[in-house]
PDB file of C-alpha atoms in Angstrom:
ATOM      1  CA  UNK A   1       9.568  33.051  25.515  1.00 58.00           C
ATOM      2  CA  UNK A   2      11.379  29.696  25.643  1.00 57.00           C
ATOM      3  CA  UNK A   3       8.083  27.778  25.304  1.00 60.00           C
ATOM      4  CA  UNK A   4       7.147  29.773  22.225  1.00 57.00           C
ATOM      5  CA  UNK A   5      10.555  29.141  20.647  1.00 56.00           C
ATOM      6  CA  UNK A   6      10.296  25.406  21.365  1.00 51.00           C
ATOM      7  CA  UNK A   7       6.787  25.282  19.915  1.00 49.00           C
ATOM      8  CA  UNK A   8       7.929  27.016  16.710  1.00 53.00           C
ATOM      9  CA  UNK A   9      10.933  24.706  16.402  1.00 48.00           C
ATOM     10  CA  UNK A  10       8.797  21.609  16.976  1.00 48.00           C
ATOM     11  CA  UNK A  11       6.232  22.764  14.401  1.00 49.00           C
ATOM     12  CA  UNK A  12       8.993  23.407  11.854  1.00 48.00           C
ATOM     13  CA  UNK A  13      10.463  19.947  12.376  1.00 49.00           C
ATOM     14  CA  UNK A  14       7.089  18.244  11.952  1.00 48.00           C
ATOM     15  CA  UNK A  15       6.019  20.216   8.905  1.00 47.00           C
ATOM     16  CA  UNK A  16       9.240  20.317   6.948  1.00 47.00           C
ATOM     17  CA  UNK A  17      11.260  17.338   8.043  1.00 48.00           C
ATOM     18  CA  UNK A  18       8.800  14.777   9.363  1.00 49.00           C
ATOM     19  CA  UNK A  19       6.257  14.903   6.551  1.00 55.00           C
ATOM     20  CA  UNK A  20       8.470  14.368   3.517  1.00 68.00           C
ATOM     21  CA  UNK A  21       7.201  11.511   1.409  1.00 72.00           C
ATOM     22  CA  UNK A  22       9.728   8.828   0.536  1.00 79.00           C
ATOM     23  CA  UNK A  23      10.698   8.530  -3.132  1.00 84.00           C
ATOM     24  CA  UNK A  24       9.983   5.057  -4.431  1.00 87.00           C
ATOM     25  CA  UNK A  25      11.829   3.343  -7.271  1.00 88.00           C
ATOM     26  CA  UNK A  26      10.903   0.214  -9.219  1.00 89.00           C
ATOM     27  CA  UNK A  27      13.458  -1.828  -7.274  1.00 91.00           C
ATOM     28  CA  UNK A  28      11.550  -1.106  -4.061  1.00 92.00           C
ATOM     29  CA  UNK A  29       8.672  -3.259  -5.303  1.00 95.00           C
ATOM     30  CA  UNK A  30      10.365  -6.103  -7.206  1.00 97.00           C
ATOM     31  CA  UNK A  31      10.078  -9.420  -5.385  1.00 97.00           C
ATOM     32  CA  UNK A  32       7.619 -11.521  -3.423  1.00 98.00           C
ATOM     33  CA  UNK A  33       5.107  -9.936  -1.025  1.00 97.00           C
ATOM     34  CA  UNK A  34       3.203 -12.150   1.442  1.00 97.00           C
ATOM     35  CA  UNK A  35       0.104 -11.747   3.607  1.00 95.00           C
ATOM     36  CA  UNK A  36      -0.636 -13.436   6.928  1.00 95.00           C
ATOM     37  CA  UNK A  37      -3.246 -15.666   5.254  1.00 93.00           C
ATOM     38  CA  UNK A  38      -0.608 -17.207   2.932  1.00 95.00           C
ATOM     39  CA  UNK A  39      -1.495 -15.120  -0.133  1.00 95.00           C
ATOM     40  CA  UNK A  40       1.357 -13.703  -2.182  1.00 97.00           C
ATOM     41  CA  UNK A  41       2.044 -11.215  -4.918  1.00 97.00           C
ATOM     42  CA  UNK A  42       5.062 -11.635  -7.179  1.00 98.00           C
ATOM     43  CA  UNK A  43       6.167  -8.352  -8.764  1.00 98.00           C
ATOM     44  CA  UNK A  44       8.583  -8.613 -11.686  1.00 98.00           C
ATOM     45  CA  UNK A  45      10.982  -6.030 -13.120  1.00 97.00           C
ATOM     46  CA  UNK A  46       9.365  -6.307 -16.584  1.00 97.00           C
ATOM     47  CA  UNK A  47       6.005  -4.972 -15.343  1.00 97.00           C
ATOM     48  CA  UNK A  48       4.318  -8.348 -14.950  1.00 98.00           C
ATOM     49  CA  UNK A  49       2.953  -9.787 -11.732  1.00 97.00           C
ATOM     50  CA  UNK A  50       1.315 -12.889 -10.335  1.00 96.00           C
ATOM     51  CA  UNK A  51      -1.402 -12.904  -7.675  1.00 94.00           C
ATOM     52  CA  UNK A  52      -1.502 -16.121  -5.647  1.00 95.00           C
ATOM     53  CA  UNK A  53      -4.388 -17.074  -3.335  1.00 94.00           C
ATOM     54  CA  UNK A  54      -5.532 -13.503  -2.620  1.00 91.00           C
ATOM     55  CA  UNK A  55      -8.755 -13.145  -0.658  1.00 87.00           C
ATOM     56  CA  UNK A  56     -11.550 -12.280  -3.111  1.00 82.00           C
ATOM     57  CA  UNK A  57     -12.942  -9.607  -0.797  1.00 74.00           C
ATOM     58  CA  UNK A  58     -10.482  -7.168  -2.393  1.00 72.00           C
ATOM     59  CA  UNK A  59     -12.760  -7.338  -5.443  1.00 65.00           C
ATOM     60  CA  UNK A  60     -16.175  -7.948  -3.920  1.00 60.00           C
ATOM     61  CA  UNK A  61     -16.633  -7.159  -0.228  1.00 52.00           C
ATOM     62  CA  UNK A  62     -20.289  -8.244  -0.287  1.00 52.00           C
ATOM     63  CA  UNK A  63     -19.451 -11.935  -0.674  1.00 58.00           C
ATOM     64  CA  UNK A  64     -19.638 -13.966   2.522  1.00 61.00           C
ATOM     65  CA  UNK A  65     -17.724 -16.974   1.207  1.00 62.00           C
ATOM     66  CA  UNK A  66     -13.981 -16.463   1.008  1.00 72.00           C
ATOM     67  CA  UNK A  67     -12.599 -17.525  -2.342  1.00 81.00           C
ATOM     68  CA  UNK A  68      -9.058 -17.186  -3.584  1.00 87.00           C
ATOM     69  CA  UNK A  69      -7.834 -15.162  -6.539  1.00 86.00           C
ATOM     70  CA  UNK A  70      -5.067 -16.568  -8.717  1.00 91.00           C
ATOM     71  CA  UNK A  71      -4.179 -14.482 -11.743  1.00 92.00           C
ATOM     72  CA  UNK A  72      -1.341 -13.111 -13.810  1.00 94.00           C
ATOM     73  CA  UNK A  73      -1.223  -9.532 -14.925  1.00 96.00           C
ATOM     74  CA  UNK A  74       0.714  -6.297 -14.922  1.00 97.00           C
ATOM     75  CA  UNK A  75       1.597  -3.668 -12.351  1.00 97.00           C
ATOM     76  CA  UNK A  76       2.572  -0.028 -12.319  1.00 95.00           C
ATOM     77  CA  UNK A  77       3.441   2.600  -9.749  1.00 93.00           C
ATOM     78  CA  UNK A  78       0.806   5.319  -9.355  1.00 89.00           C
ATOM     79  CA  UNK A  79       1.448   8.718  -7.789  1.00 84.00           C
ATOM     80  CA  UNK A  80      -1.098  10.798  -5.884  1.00 77.00           C
ATOM     81  CA  UNK A  81      -3.422   7.986  -4.792  1.00 76.00           C
ATOM     82  CA  UNK A  82      -3.863   8.637  -1.110  1.00 63.00           C
ATOM     83  CA  UNK A  83      -6.896  10.941  -1.102  1.00 54.00           C
ATOM     84  CA  UNK A  84      -6.057  11.727   2.503  1.00 47.00           C
ATOM     85  CA  UNK A  85      -6.788   8.232   3.788  1.00 55.00           C
ATOM     86  CA  UNK A  86      -3.397   6.526   3.787  1.00 54.00           C
ATOM     87  CA  UNK A  87      -1.243   8.790   5.897  1.00 61.00           C
ATOM     88  CA  UNK A  88       1.808  10.491   4.514  1.00 65.00           C
ATOM     89  CA  UNK A  89       2.446   8.274   1.451  1.00 78.00           C
ATOM     90  CA  UNK A  90       0.608   9.130  -1.748  1.00 80.00           C
ATOM     91  CA  UNK A  91       2.241   6.471  -3.956  1.00 87.00           C
ATOM     92  CA  UNK A  92       0.435   3.216  -4.731  1.00 89.00           C
ATOM     93  CA  UNK A  93       0.636   0.142  -6.945  1.00 93.00           C
ATOM     94  CA  UNK A  94      -2.058  -0.687  -9.487  1.00 93.00           C
ATOM     95  CA  UNK A  95      -2.428  -4.335 -10.460  1.00 94.00           C
ATOM     96  CA  UNK A  96      -4.310  -5.175 -13.672  1.00 94.00           C
ATOM     97  CA  UNK A  97      -5.337  -8.752 -14.455  1.00 92.00           C
ATOM     98  CA  UNK A  98      -7.865 -10.936 -16.254  1.00 88.00           C
ATOM     99  CA  UNK A  99     -10.086 -13.080 -14.069  1.00 81.00           C
ATOM    100  CA  UNK A 100     -12.877 -15.273 -15.428  1.00 78.00           C
ATOM    101  CA  UNK A 101     -12.559 -13.624 -18.862  1.00 84.00           C
ATOM    102  CA  UNK A 102     -13.006 -10.149 -17.365  1.00 85.00           C
ATOM    103  CA  UNK A 103     -10.397  -7.481 -16.969  1.00 89.00           C
ATOM    104  CA  UNK A 104      -9.961  -6.213 -13.451  1.00 86.00           C
ATOM    105  CA  UNK A 105      -7.675  -4.164 -11.341  1.00 88.00           C
ATOM    106  CA  UNK A 106      -6.863  -3.423  -7.745  1.00 88.00           C
ATOM    107  CA  UNK A 107      -5.069  -0.470  -6.241  1.00 89.00           C
ATOM    108  CA  UNK A 108      -2.748  -1.205  -3.323  1.00 92.00           C
ATOM    109  CA  UNK A 109      -1.574   1.534  -1.008  1.00 90.00           C
ATOM    110  CA  UNK A 110       1.833   1.695   0.666  1.00 89.00           C
ATOM    111  CA  UNK A 111       2.460   1.982   4.367  1.00 86.00           C
ATOM    112  CA  UNK A 112       5.602   1.833   6.417  1.00 85.00           C
ATOM    113  CA  UNK A 113       6.710   2.023  10.003  1.00 85.00           C
ATOM    114  CA  UNK A 114       6.808   4.850  12.520  1.00 83.00           C
ATOM    115  CA  UNK A 115       4.455   7.646  13.500  1.00 79.00           C
ATOM    116  CA  UNK A 116       3.624   8.673   9.913  1.00 76.00           C
ATOM    117  CA  UNK A 117       4.095   5.150   8.526  1.00 78.00           C
ATOM    118  CA  UNK A 118       6.753   6.696   6.280  1.00 78.00           C
ATOM    119  CA  UNK A 119       9.828   4.603   7.115  1.00 84.00           C
ATOM    120  CA  UNK A 120      10.861   1.212   5.704  1.00 86.00           C
ATOM    121  CA  UNK A 121      10.190  -1.661   5.725  1.00 89.00           C
ATOM    122  CA  UNK A 122       7.228  -1.083   3.409  1.00 90.00           C
ATOM    123  CA  UNK A 123       3.896  -2.890   3.188  1.00 92.00           C
ATOM    124  CA  UNK A 124       1.341  -3.042   0.384  1.00 94.00           C
ATOM    125  CA  UNK A 125      -2.279  -3.039   1.482  1.00 91.00           C
ATOM    126  CA  UNK A 126      -5.916  -2.622   0.531  1.00 88.00           C
ATOM    127  CA  UNK A 127      -8.581  -1.626   3.005  1.00 83.00           C
ATOM    128  CA  UNK A 128     -10.669  -4.514   4.292  1.00 80.00           C
ATOM    129  CA  UNK A 129     -14.055  -2.825   4.430  1.00 75.00           C
ATOM    130  CA  UNK A 130     -14.455   0.770   5.539  1.00 78.00           C
ATOM    131  CA  UNK A 131     -11.126   2.678   5.867  1.00 77.00           C
ATOM    132  CA  UNK A 132     -12.526   4.263   9.056  1.00 79.00           C
ATOM    133  CA  UNK A 133     -12.288   0.801  10.653  1.00 83.00           C
ATOM    134  CA  UNK A 134      -8.530   0.805   9.861  1.00 80.00           C
ATOM    135  CA  UNK A 135      -8.444  -2.894   8.956  1.00 84.00           C
ATOM    136  CA  UNK A 136      -5.862  -3.635   6.272  1.00 87.00           C
ATOM    137  CA  UNK A 137      -5.279  -6.678   4.060  1.00 89.00           C
ATOM    138  CA  UNK A 138      -1.531  -6.260   4.159  1.00 93.00           C
ATOM    139  CA  UNK A 139       1.430  -7.748   2.290  1.00 96.00           C
ATOM    140  CA  UNK A 140       5.048  -7.608   3.473  1.00 95.00           C
ATOM    141  CA  UNK A 141       8.043  -7.921   1.175  1.00 95.00           C
ATOM    142  CA  UNK A 142      10.010 -11.130   1.776  1.00 95.00           C
TER     143      UNK A 142
END
């Protein structure tokens, strides 16, 4: 009987307390985010952003030569982006920019720390290749 009670209690804790998605506010994203390769994203309060030296594979994964993206643009928080592939956080950031006279955009997902990646500090990331490979191009807030 004790095992059954413990199992029910554990299940309740996981389902109702451990899986709550954090609520993000604009202030959570404002600032400079950096990647291990030296790239950075500057996110401003007014909805503008600057992409500095981002690896071009976030736009075109078929290119073998690594080029850098430098662009200015806008950003906005997007809800319900996870499609079941980013863990427990369904909020993301969409960056829109003009590059070589073409409008473009990239969706970054949010991950955190802990078992469900749902605790700060937060990271912004895009998948590098197939999400099943679990390789992220990740940016950490400075």
